[in-house]
Amino acid sequence: AAEVHRRRAGLLLPPSLKARDEIDGYRIERELHASHRSHVHLATDLASGDNVVLKTPSTELAQDEAALDRFMTEEWIARRLSSANVLEPRHEARTRSRLYVAMEHVRGQTLAQWMRDHPTPDLETVRSIVEQVARGLQAFHRMEMVHQDLRPENVMINAGGTVKIIDFGSVHVAGLADVTPAAPAATLGTLSHTAPEVFLGEGGSERSDQFSLGVMAYQMLTGRLPYGTRVPGVRS
């Protein structure tokens, strides 16, 4: 935890980035995703020519120390996981001038997009996807980490069929909660994929991650959520 805080100290938030901007040897190509918590851009490493993904915190978080520490923890988490089914960080020795996370670029589509393109997938394909996501989850769980936000938008499938878990913004790490407190999983995660015990305030666990994977498997096989769209309103 001290390492995470030390690495963040002194790093300013990046300005709002746009195409052709440069930051620490990376050239921004285009925005991939934006939310109230972060902005994700496709960039080119000018030294190697490789595409990378740069994730920056939203300027709305400028005064939220806990949120910024949690943002920096994403890279710390990625560097401690070793799995072909988990997004990899960029291993760079360059000096960083701003607060961002550099990760590998997966050429492919999210599982959410894949499901729209494949409304009636065959069982073997679904089984392969579920097995790969499960191996990615196993990498988290072996390191005493709980993902807490497993959903189709946070899973990528590349052109070769390799599946990767891509987002670490809601991960709970045993031993870090006191220094980088996170909101409850039902707030950080996606309610339609959240396990019942989390709604009751019991917190996330390995089993709640498995529940989220089960929801995704059900979606792939049936084209709908197991309990419909009313789950976010349930409080009992």
PDB file of C-alpha atoms in Angstrom:
ATOM      1  CA  ALA A   1       0.000   0.000   0.000  1.00  0.00           C
ATOM      2  CA  ALA A   2       2.848   2.387   0.806  1.00  0.00           C
ATOM      3  CA  GLU A   3       4.339   1.674  -2.635  1.00  0.00           C
ATOM      4  CA  VAL A   4       1.077   2.565  -4.373  1.00  0.00           C
ATOM      5  CA  HIS A   5       0.795   5.848  -2.467  1.00  0.00           C
ATOM      6  CA  ARG A   6       4.461   6.715  -3.049  1.00  0.00           C
ATOM      7  CA  ARG A   7       4.208   6.143  -6.795  1.00  0.00           C
ATOM      8  CA  ARG A   8       1.143   8.369  -7.036  1.00  0.00           C
ATOM      9  CA  ALA A   9       2.605  11.206  -4.964  1.00  0.00           C
ATOM     10  CA  GLY A  10       3.828  14.027  -7.162  1.00  0.00           C
ATOM     11  CA  LEU A  11       2.080  12.804 -10.317  1.00  0.00           C
ATOM     12  CA  LEU A  12      -0.348  15.327 -11.752  1.00  0.00           C
ATOM     13  CA  LEU A  13      -3.552  14.297 -13.487  1.00  0.00           C
ATOM     14  CA  PRO A  14      -3.179  14.417 -17.279  1.00  0.00           C
ATOM     15  CA  PRO A  15      -5.095  17.107 -19.137  1.00  0.00           C
ATOM     16  CA  SER A  16      -8.024  16.094 -21.310  1.00  0.00           C
ATOM     17  CA  LEU A  17      -6.325  14.111 -24.087  1.00  0.00           C
ATOM     18  CA  LYS A  18      -7.177  14.183 -27.772  1.00  0.00           C
ATOM     19  CA  ALA A  19      -5.811  12.670 -30.982  1.00  0.00           C
ATOM     20  CA  ARG A  20      -2.145  13.494 -31.748  1.00  0.00           C
ATOM     21  CA  ASP A  21      -1.387  14.646 -28.184  1.00  0.00           C
ATOM     22  CA  GLU A  22       1.834  13.176 -26.767  1.00  0.00           C
ATOM     23  CA  ILE A  23       2.568  12.126 -23.205  1.00  0.00           C
ATOM     24  CA  ASP A  24       5.804  10.461 -22.022  1.00  0.00           C
ATOM     25  CA  GLY A  25       6.593   9.058 -25.472  1.00  0.00           C
ATOM     26  CA  TYR A  26       3.052   7.906 -26.235  1.00  0.00           C
ATOM     27  CA  ARG A  27       0.977   9.486 -29.028  1.00  0.00           C
ATOM     28  CA  ILE A  28      -2.779   9.458 -28.566  1.00  0.00           C
ATOM     29  CA  GLU A  29      -4.657   7.982 -31.532  1.00  0.00           C
ATOM     30  CA  ARG A  30      -8.289   7.994 -30.393  1.00  0.00           C
ATOM     31  CA  GLU A  31     -10.559   7.603 -27.382  1.00  0.00           C
ATOM     32  CA  LEU A  32     -11.868   4.094 -26.756  1.00  0.00           C
ATOM     33  CA  HIS A  33     -14.081   4.634 -23.714  1.00  0.00           C
ATOM     34  CA  ALA A  34     -15.046   7.333 -21.224  1.00  0.00           C
ATOM     35  CA  SER A  35     -16.885   7.254 -17.898  1.00  0.00           C
ATOM     36  CA  HIS A  36     -17.196   9.373 -14.759  1.00  0.00           C
ATOM     37  CA  ARG A  37     -14.200   7.466 -13.322  1.00  0.00           C
ATOM     38  CA  SER A  38     -11.745   7.244 -16.217  1.00  0.00           C
ATOM     39  CA  HIS A  39     -10.888   7.797 -19.875  1.00  0.00           C
ATOM     40  CA  VAL A  40      -9.344   5.087 -22.045  1.00  0.00           C
ATOM     41  CA  HIS A  41      -7.336   5.906 -25.189  1.00  0.00           C
ATOM     42  CA  LEU A  42      -5.596   3.947 -27.913  1.00  0.00           C
ATOM     43  CA  ALA A  43      -2.019   5.231 -28.168  1.00  0.00           C
ATOM     44  CA  THR A  44       1.199   4.461 -30.033  1.00  0.00           C
ATOM     45  CA  ASP A  45       4.492   3.896 -28.242  1.00  0.00           C
ATOM     46  CA  LEU A  46       6.760   6.152 -30.292  1.00  0.00           C
ATOM     47  CA  ALA A  47       9.868   4.158 -29.300  1.00  0.00           C
ATOM     48  CA  SER A  48       8.600   0.751 -30.462  1.00  0.00           C
ATOM     49  CA  GLY A  49       5.674   1.590 -32.735  1.00  0.00           C
ATOM     50  CA  ASP A  50       3.413  -0.712 -30.702  1.00  0.00           C
ATOM     51  CA  ASN A  51      -0.184   0.122 -29.893  1.00  0.00           C
ATOM     52  CA  VAL A  52      -0.962   0.449 -26.183  1.00  0.00           C
ATOM     53  CA  VAL A  53      -3.977   1.414 -24.123  1.00  0.00           C
ATOM     54  CA  LEU A  54      -3.629   4.422 -21.816  1.00  0.00           C
ATOM     55  CA  LYS A  55      -6.136   4.787 -19.011  1.00  0.00           C
ATOM     56  CA  THR A  56      -6.325   8.124 -17.198  1.00  0.00           C
ATOM     57  CA  PRO A  57      -8.472   9.140 -14.200  1.00  0.00           C
ATOM     58  CA  SER A  58     -11.337  11.516 -14.809  1.00  0.00           C
ATOM     59  CA  THR A  59     -10.661  15.133 -13.863  1.00  0.00           C
ATOM     60  CA  GLU A  60     -13.726  14.822 -11.605  1.00  0.00           C
ATOM     61  CA  LEU A  61     -11.561  12.719  -9.273  1.00  0.00           C
ATOM     62  CA  ALA A  62      -8.906  15.404  -8.806  1.00  0.00           C
ATOM     63  CA  GLN A  63      -9.795  15.933  -5.128  1.00  0.00           C
ATOM     64  CA  ASP A  64     -10.706  12.315  -4.356  1.00  0.00           C
ATOM     65  CA  GLU A  65      -7.545  10.891  -2.789  1.00  0.00           C
ATOM     66  CA  ALA A  66      -9.057   7.443  -2.183  1.00  0.00           C
ATOM     67  CA  ALA A  67     -10.233   7.154  -5.790  1.00  0.00           C
ATOM     68  CA  LEU A  68      -6.815   8.195  -7.147  1.00  0.00           C
ATOM     69  CA  ASP A  69      -5.040   5.659  -4.922  1.00  0.00           C
ATOM     70  CA  ARG A  70      -7.495   3.023  -6.136  1.00  0.00           C
ATOM     71  CA  PHE A  71      -6.744   4.049  -9.730  1.00  0.00           C
ATOM     72  CA  MET A  72      -2.990   3.627  -9.159  1.00  0.00           C
ATOM     73  CA  THR A  73      -3.667   0.262  -7.544  1.00  0.00           C
ATOM     74  CA  GLU A  74      -4.943  -1.058 -10.910  1.00  0.00           C
ATOM     75  CA  GLU A  75      -1.406  -1.156 -12.312  1.00  0.00           C
ATOM     76  CA  TRP A  76      -0.040  -2.607  -9.071  1.00  0.00           C
ATOM     77  CA  ILE A  77      -2.636  -5.389  -9.359  1.00  0.00           C
ATOM     78  CA  ALA A  78      -1.854  -6.083 -13.017  1.00  0.00           C
ATOM     79  CA  ARG A  79       1.860  -6.471 -12.296  1.00  0.00           C
ATOM     80  CA  ARG A  80       1.158  -9.183  -9.735  1.00  0.00           C
ATOM     81  CA  LEU A  81      -1.004 -11.360 -11.956  1.00  0.00           C
ATOM     82  CA  SER A  82       0.327 -13.880 -14.436  1.00  0.00           C
ATOM     83  CA  SER A  83      -2.263 -15.338 -16.774  1.00  0.00           C
ATOM     84  CA  ALA A  84      -2.853 -15.474 -20.510  1.00  0.00           C
ATOM     85  CA  ASN A  85      -6.476 -14.625 -19.665  1.00  0.00           C
ATOM     86  CA  VAL A  86      -5.799 -11.365 -17.812  1.00  0.00           C
ATOM     87  CA  LEU A  87      -4.824  -8.041 -19.411  1.00  0.00           C
ATOM     88  CA  GLU A  88      -1.089  -7.374 -19.126  1.00  0.00           C
ATOM     89  CA  PRO A  89       0.558  -4.069 -18.124  1.00  0.00           C
ATOM     90  CA  ARG A  90       3.250  -2.463 -20.242  1.00  0.00           C
ATOM     91  CA  HIS A  91       6.657  -3.187 -18.752  1.00  0.00           C
ATOM     92  CA  GLU A  92       8.292   0.198 -19.201  1.00  0.00           C
ATOM     93  CA  ALA A  93      11.279   1.755 -17.441  1.00  0.00           C
ATOM     94  CA  ARG A  94      10.512   5.282 -18.643  1.00  0.00           C
ATOM     95  CA  THR A  95       9.922   8.109 -16.185  1.00  0.00           C
ATOM     96  CA  ARG A  96       6.268   8.958 -15.818  1.00  0.00           C
ATOM     97  CA  SER A  97       5.233  12.607 -15.573  1.00  0.00           C
ATOM     98  CA  ARG A  98       1.479  12.140 -15.216  1.00  0.00           C
ATOM     99  CA  LEU A  99      -0.968   9.782 -13.576  1.00  0.00           C
ATOM    100  CA  TYR A 100      -2.033   7.060 -16.018  1.00  0.00           C
ATOM    101  CA  VAL A 101      -1.912   3.306 -16.532  1.00  0.00           C
ATOM    102  CA  ALA A 102      -0.375   1.760 -19.677  1.00  0.00           C
ATOM    103  CA  MET A 103      -1.690  -1.678 -20.658  1.00  0.00           C
ATOM    104  CA  GLU A 104      -1.496  -4.020 -23.626  1.00  0.00           C
ATOM    105  CA  HIS A 105      -3.853  -3.381 -26.536  1.00  0.00           C
ATOM    106  CA  VAL A 106      -6.141  -6.343 -27.274  1.00  0.00           C
ATOM    107  CA  ARG A 107      -7.221  -6.357 -30.926  1.00  0.00           C
ATOM    108  CA  GLY A 108     -10.722  -7.744 -30.810  1.00  0.00           C
ATOM    109  CA  GLN A 109     -14.114  -7.101 -29.268  1.00  0.00           C
ATOM    110  CA  THR A 110     -15.746  -7.202 -25.867  1.00  0.00           C
ATOM    111  CA  LEU A 111     -17.826 -10.210 -24.900  1.00  0.00           C
ATOM    112  CA  ALA A 112     -20.869  -7.902 -24.964  1.00  0.00           C
ATOM    113  CA  GLN A 113     -20.185  -7.122 -28.626  1.00  0.00           C
ATOM    114  CA  TRP A 114     -19.468 -10.795 -29.351  1.00  0.00           C
ATOM    115  CA  MET A 115     -22.831 -11.837 -27.895  1.00  0.00           C
ATOM    116  CA  ARG A 116     -24.640  -9.355 -30.143  1.00  0.00           C
ATOM    117  CA  ASP A 117     -22.807 -10.828 -33.159  1.00  0.00           C
ATOM    118  CA  HIS A 118     -23.407 -14.445 -32.028  1.00  0.00           C
ATOM    119  CA  PRO A 119     -26.950 -14.644 -30.607  1.00  0.00           C
ATOM    120  CA  THR A 120     -27.026 -18.474 -30.871  1.00  0.00           C
ATOM    121  CA  PRO A 121     -23.453 -19.692 -30.198  1.00  0.00           C
ATOM    122  CA  ASP A 122     -22.595 -23.380 -30.136  1.00  0.00           C
ATOM    123  CA  LEU A 123     -21.970 -25.032 -26.764  1.00  0.00           C
ATOM    124  CA  GLU A 124     -18.264 -25.725 -27.376  1.00  0.00           C
ATOM    125  CA  THR A 125     -17.546 -22.056 -28.064  1.00  0.00           C
ATOM    126  CA  VAL A 126     -19.399 -20.974 -24.920  1.00  0.00           C
ATOM    127  CA  ARG A 127     -17.534 -23.614 -22.918  1.00  0.00           C
ATOM    128  CA  SER A 128     -14.171 -22.331 -24.211  1.00  0.00           C
ATOM    129  CA  ILE A 129     -15.017 -18.736 -23.268  1.00  0.00           C
ATOM    130  CA  VAL A 130     -16.233 -19.707 -19.791  1.00  0.00           C
ATOM    131  CA  GLU A 131     -13.132 -21.845 -19.156  1.00  0.00           C
ATOM    132  CA  GLN A 132     -10.790 -19.023 -20.166  1.00  0.00           C
ATOM    133  CA  VAL A 133     -12.568 -16.461 -17.988  1.00  0.00           C
ATOM    134  CA  ALA A 134     -12.450 -18.967 -15.113  1.00  0.00           C
ATOM    135  CA  ARG A 135      -8.681 -19.332 -15.538  1.00  0.00           C
ATOM    136  CA  GLY A 136      -8.362 -15.546 -15.444  1.00  0.00           C
ATOM    137  CA  LEU A 137     -10.430 -15.425 -12.249  1.00  0.00           C
ATOM    138  CA  GLN A 138      -8.286 -18.165 -10.762  1.00  0.00           C
ATOM    139  CA  ALA A 139      -5.220 -15.943 -11.216  1.00  0.00           C
ATOM    140  CA  PHE A 140      -6.950 -13.238  -9.159  1.00  0.00           C
ATOM    141  CA  HIS A 141      -8.142 -15.621  -6.467  1.00  0.00           C
ATOM    142  CA  ARG A 142      -4.741 -17.252  -6.020  1.00  0.00           C
ATOM    143  CA  MET A 143      -3.384 -13.790  -5.167  1.00  0.00           C
ATOM    144  CA  GLU A 144      -6.203 -13.138  -2.677  1.00  0.00           C
ATOM    145  CA  MET A 145      -7.921 -10.706  -5.028  1.00  0.00           C
ATOM    146  CA  VAL A 146     -11.636 -10.538  -5.847  1.00  0.00           C
ATOM    147  CA  HIS A 147     -12.557  -8.917  -9.166  1.00  0.00           C
ATOM    148  CA  GLN A 148     -16.052  -7.711  -8.109  1.00  0.00           C
ATOM    149  CA  ASP A 149     -17.078  -6.352 -11.545  1.00  0.00           C
ATOM    150  CA  LEU A 150     -17.051  -9.296 -13.922  1.00  0.00           C
ATOM    151  CA  ARG A 151     -19.398  -8.593 -16.833  1.00  0.00           C
ATOM    152  CA  PRO A 152     -19.372  -8.893 -20.652  1.00  0.00           C
ATOM    153  CA  GLU A 153     -18.043  -5.333 -21.084  1.00  0.00           C
ATOM    154  CA  ASN A 154     -14.960  -6.227 -19.003  1.00  0.00           C
ATOM    155  CA  VAL A 155     -14.005  -9.288 -21.045  1.00  0.00           C
ATOM    156  CA  MET A 156     -12.192  -9.059 -24.397  1.00  0.00           C
ATOM    157  CA  ILE A 157     -11.898 -11.714 -27.127  1.00  0.00           C
ATOM    158  CA  ASN A 158      -9.071 -11.260 -29.622  1.00  0.00           C
ATOM    159  CA  ALA A 159      -8.971 -12.412 -33.247  1.00  0.00           C
ATOM    160  CA  GLY A 160      -7.419 -15.737 -32.227  1.00  0.00           C
ATOM    161  CA  GLY A 161     -10.146 -16.529 -29.707  1.00  0.00           C
ATOM    162  CA  THR A 162      -8.109 -15.753 -26.578  1.00  0.00           C
ATOM    163  CA  VAL A 163     -10.247 -14.302 -23.804  1.00  0.00           C
ATOM    164  CA  LYS A 164      -8.938 -11.700 -21.343  1.00  0.00           C
ATOM    165  CA  ILE A 165     -10.358  -9.993 -18.260  1.00  0.00           C
ATOM    166  CA  ILE A 166      -9.551  -6.317 -18.812  1.00  0.00           C
ATOM    167  CA  ASP A 167     -10.702  -4.074 -15.961  1.00  0.00           C
ATOM    168  CA  PHE A 168      -9.247  -3.887 -12.429  1.00  0.00           C
ATOM    169  CA  GLY A 169     -11.031  -0.790 -11.134  1.00  0.00           C
ATOM    170  CA  SER A 170     -13.199  -2.666  -8.609  1.00  0.00           C
ATOM    171  CA  VAL A 171     -10.727  -5.358  -7.507  1.00  0.00           C
ATOM    172  CA  HIS A 172     -10.553  -6.001  -3.766  1.00  0.00           C
ATOM    173  CA  VAL A 173      -7.058  -6.920  -2.560  1.00  0.00           C
ATOM    174  CA  ALA A 174      -6.692  -8.599   0.828  1.00  0.00           C
ATOM    175  CA  GLY A 175      -4.597  -6.341   3.047  1.00  0.00           C
ATOM    176  CA  LEU A 176      -5.045  -3.128   1.028  1.00  0.00           C
ATOM    177  CA  ALA A 177      -8.585  -2.214   2.045  1.00  0.00           C
ATOM    178  CA  ASP A 178      -7.502  -0.136   5.044  1.00  0.00           C
ATOM    179  CA  VAL A 179      -5.273   2.144   2.956  1.00  0.00           C
ATOM    180  CA  THR A 180      -7.179   2.223  -0.341  1.00  0.00           C
ATOM    181  CA  PRO A 181     -10.798   1.827   0.770  1.00  0.00           C
ATOM    182  CA  ALA A 182     -13.251   0.825  -1.912  1.00  0.00           C
ATOM    183  CA  ALA A 183     -16.965   1.355  -2.058  1.00  0.00           C
ATOM    184  CA  PRO A 184     -19.151  -1.732  -1.627  1.00  0.00           C
ATOM    185  CA  ALA A 185     -19.112  -4.112  -4.583  1.00  0.00           C
ATOM    186  CA  ALA A 186     -22.737  -3.348  -5.409  1.00  0.00           C
ATOM    187  CA  THR A 187     -21.653   0.243  -6.023  1.00  0.00           C
ATOM    188  CA  LEU A 188     -18.422  -0.492  -7.881  1.00  0.00           C
ATOM    189  CA  GLY A 189     -19.745  -3.459  -9.811  1.00  0.00           C
ATOM    190  CA  THR A 190     -22.649  -3.926 -12.210  1.00  0.00           C
ATOM    191  CA  LEU A 191     -25.872  -4.754 -10.400  1.00  0.00           C
ATOM    192  CA  SER A 192     -27.258  -7.160 -13.015  1.00  0.00           C
ATOM    193  CA  HIS A 193     -24.199  -9.395 -12.513  1.00  0.00           C
ATOM    194  CA  THR A 194     -23.844  -8.989  -8.733  1.00  0.00           C
ATOM    195  CA  ALA A 195     -24.302 -11.944  -6.382  1.00  0.00           C
ATOM    196  CA  PRO A 196     -27.240 -11.875  -3.903  1.00  0.00           C
ATOM    197  CA  GLU A 197     -25.033 -11.802  -0.801  1.00  0.00           C
ATOM    198  CA  VAL A 198     -23.471  -8.523  -1.955  1.00  0.00           C
ATOM    199  CA  PHE A 199     -26.911  -6.869  -1.994  1.00  0.00           C
ATOM    200  CA  LEU A 200     -27.220  -7.937   1.646  1.00  0.00           C
ATOM    201  CA  GLY A 201     -23.982  -6.162   2.562  1.00  0.00           C
ATOM    202  CA  GLU A 202     -21.758  -9.228   2.964  1.00  0.00           C
ATOM    203  CA  GLY A 203     -19.104  -8.020   0.499  1.00  0.00           C
ATOM    204  CA  GLY A 204     -17.552  -9.740  -2.492  1.00  0.00           C
ATOM    205  CA  SER A 205     -15.781 -13.094  -2.429  1.00  0.00           C
ATOM    206  CA  GLU A 206     -14.432 -15.730  -4.789  1.00  0.00           C
ATOM    207  CA  ARG A 207     -17.932 -17.226  -4.876  1.00  0.00           C
ATOM    208  CA  SER A 208     -19.535 -13.921  -5.888  1.00  0.00           C
ATOM    209  CA  ASP A 209     -17.054 -13.731  -8.809  1.00  0.00           C
ATOM    210  CA  GLN A 210     -18.157 -17.241  -9.777  1.00  0.00           C
ATOM    211  CA  PHE A 211     -21.785 -16.094  -9.643  1.00  0.00           C
ATOM    212  CA  SER A 212     -20.970 -13.279 -12.094  1.00  0.00           C
ATOM    213  CA  LEU A 213     -19.344 -15.795 -14.439  1.00  0.00           C
ATOM    214  CA  GLY A 214     -22.462 -17.958 -14.171  1.00  0.00           C
ATOM    215  CA  VAL A 215     -24.634 -14.984 -15.188  1.00  0.00           C
ATOM    216  CA  MET A 216     -22.458 -14.432 -18.274  1.00  0.00           C
ATOM    217  CA  ALA A 217     -22.642 -18.123 -19.213  1.00  0.00           C
ATOM    218  CA  TYR A 218     -26.430 -17.964 -18.906  1.00  0.00           C
ATOM    219  CA  GLN A 219     -26.507 -14.849 -21.109  1.00  0.00           C
ATOM    220  CA  MET A 220     -24.447 -16.505 -23.831  1.00  0.00           C
ATOM    221  CA  LEU A 221     -26.645 -19.608 -23.866  1.00  0.00           C
ATOM    222  CA  THR A 222     -30.073 -17.972 -23.610  1.00  0.00           C
ATOM    223  CA  GLY A 223     -29.667 -14.376 -24.795  1.00  0.00           C
ATOM    224  CA  ARG A 224     -31.102 -12.950 -21.563  1.00  0.00           C
ATOM    225  CA  LEU A 225     -30.218 -12.318 -17.926  1.00  0.00           C
ATOM    226  CA  PRO A 226     -31.196 -15.124 -15.506  1.00  0.00           C
ATOM    227  CA  TYR A 227     -33.311 -12.830 -13.296  1.00  0.00           C
ATOM    228  CA  GLY A 228     -34.281 -10.210 -15.835  1.00  0.00           C
ATOM    229  CA  THR A 229     -33.623  -6.475 -15.573  1.00  0.00           C
ATOM    230  CA  ARG A 230     -35.326  -5.814 -12.239  1.00  0.00           C
ATOM    231  CA  VAL A 231     -32.471  -7.089 -10.072  1.00  0.00           C
ATOM    232  CA  PRO A 232     -30.934  -3.618  -9.436  1.00  0.00           C
ATOM    233  CA  GLY A 233     -34.136  -2.617  -7.625  1.00  0.00           C
ATOM    234  CA  VAL A 234     -34.138  -5.615  -5.282  1.00  0.00           C
ATOM    235  CA  ARG A 235     -33.054  -4.991  -1.681  1.00  0.00           C
ATOM    236  CA  SER A 236     -34.041  -8.212   0.072  1.00  0.00           C
TER     237      SER A 236
END
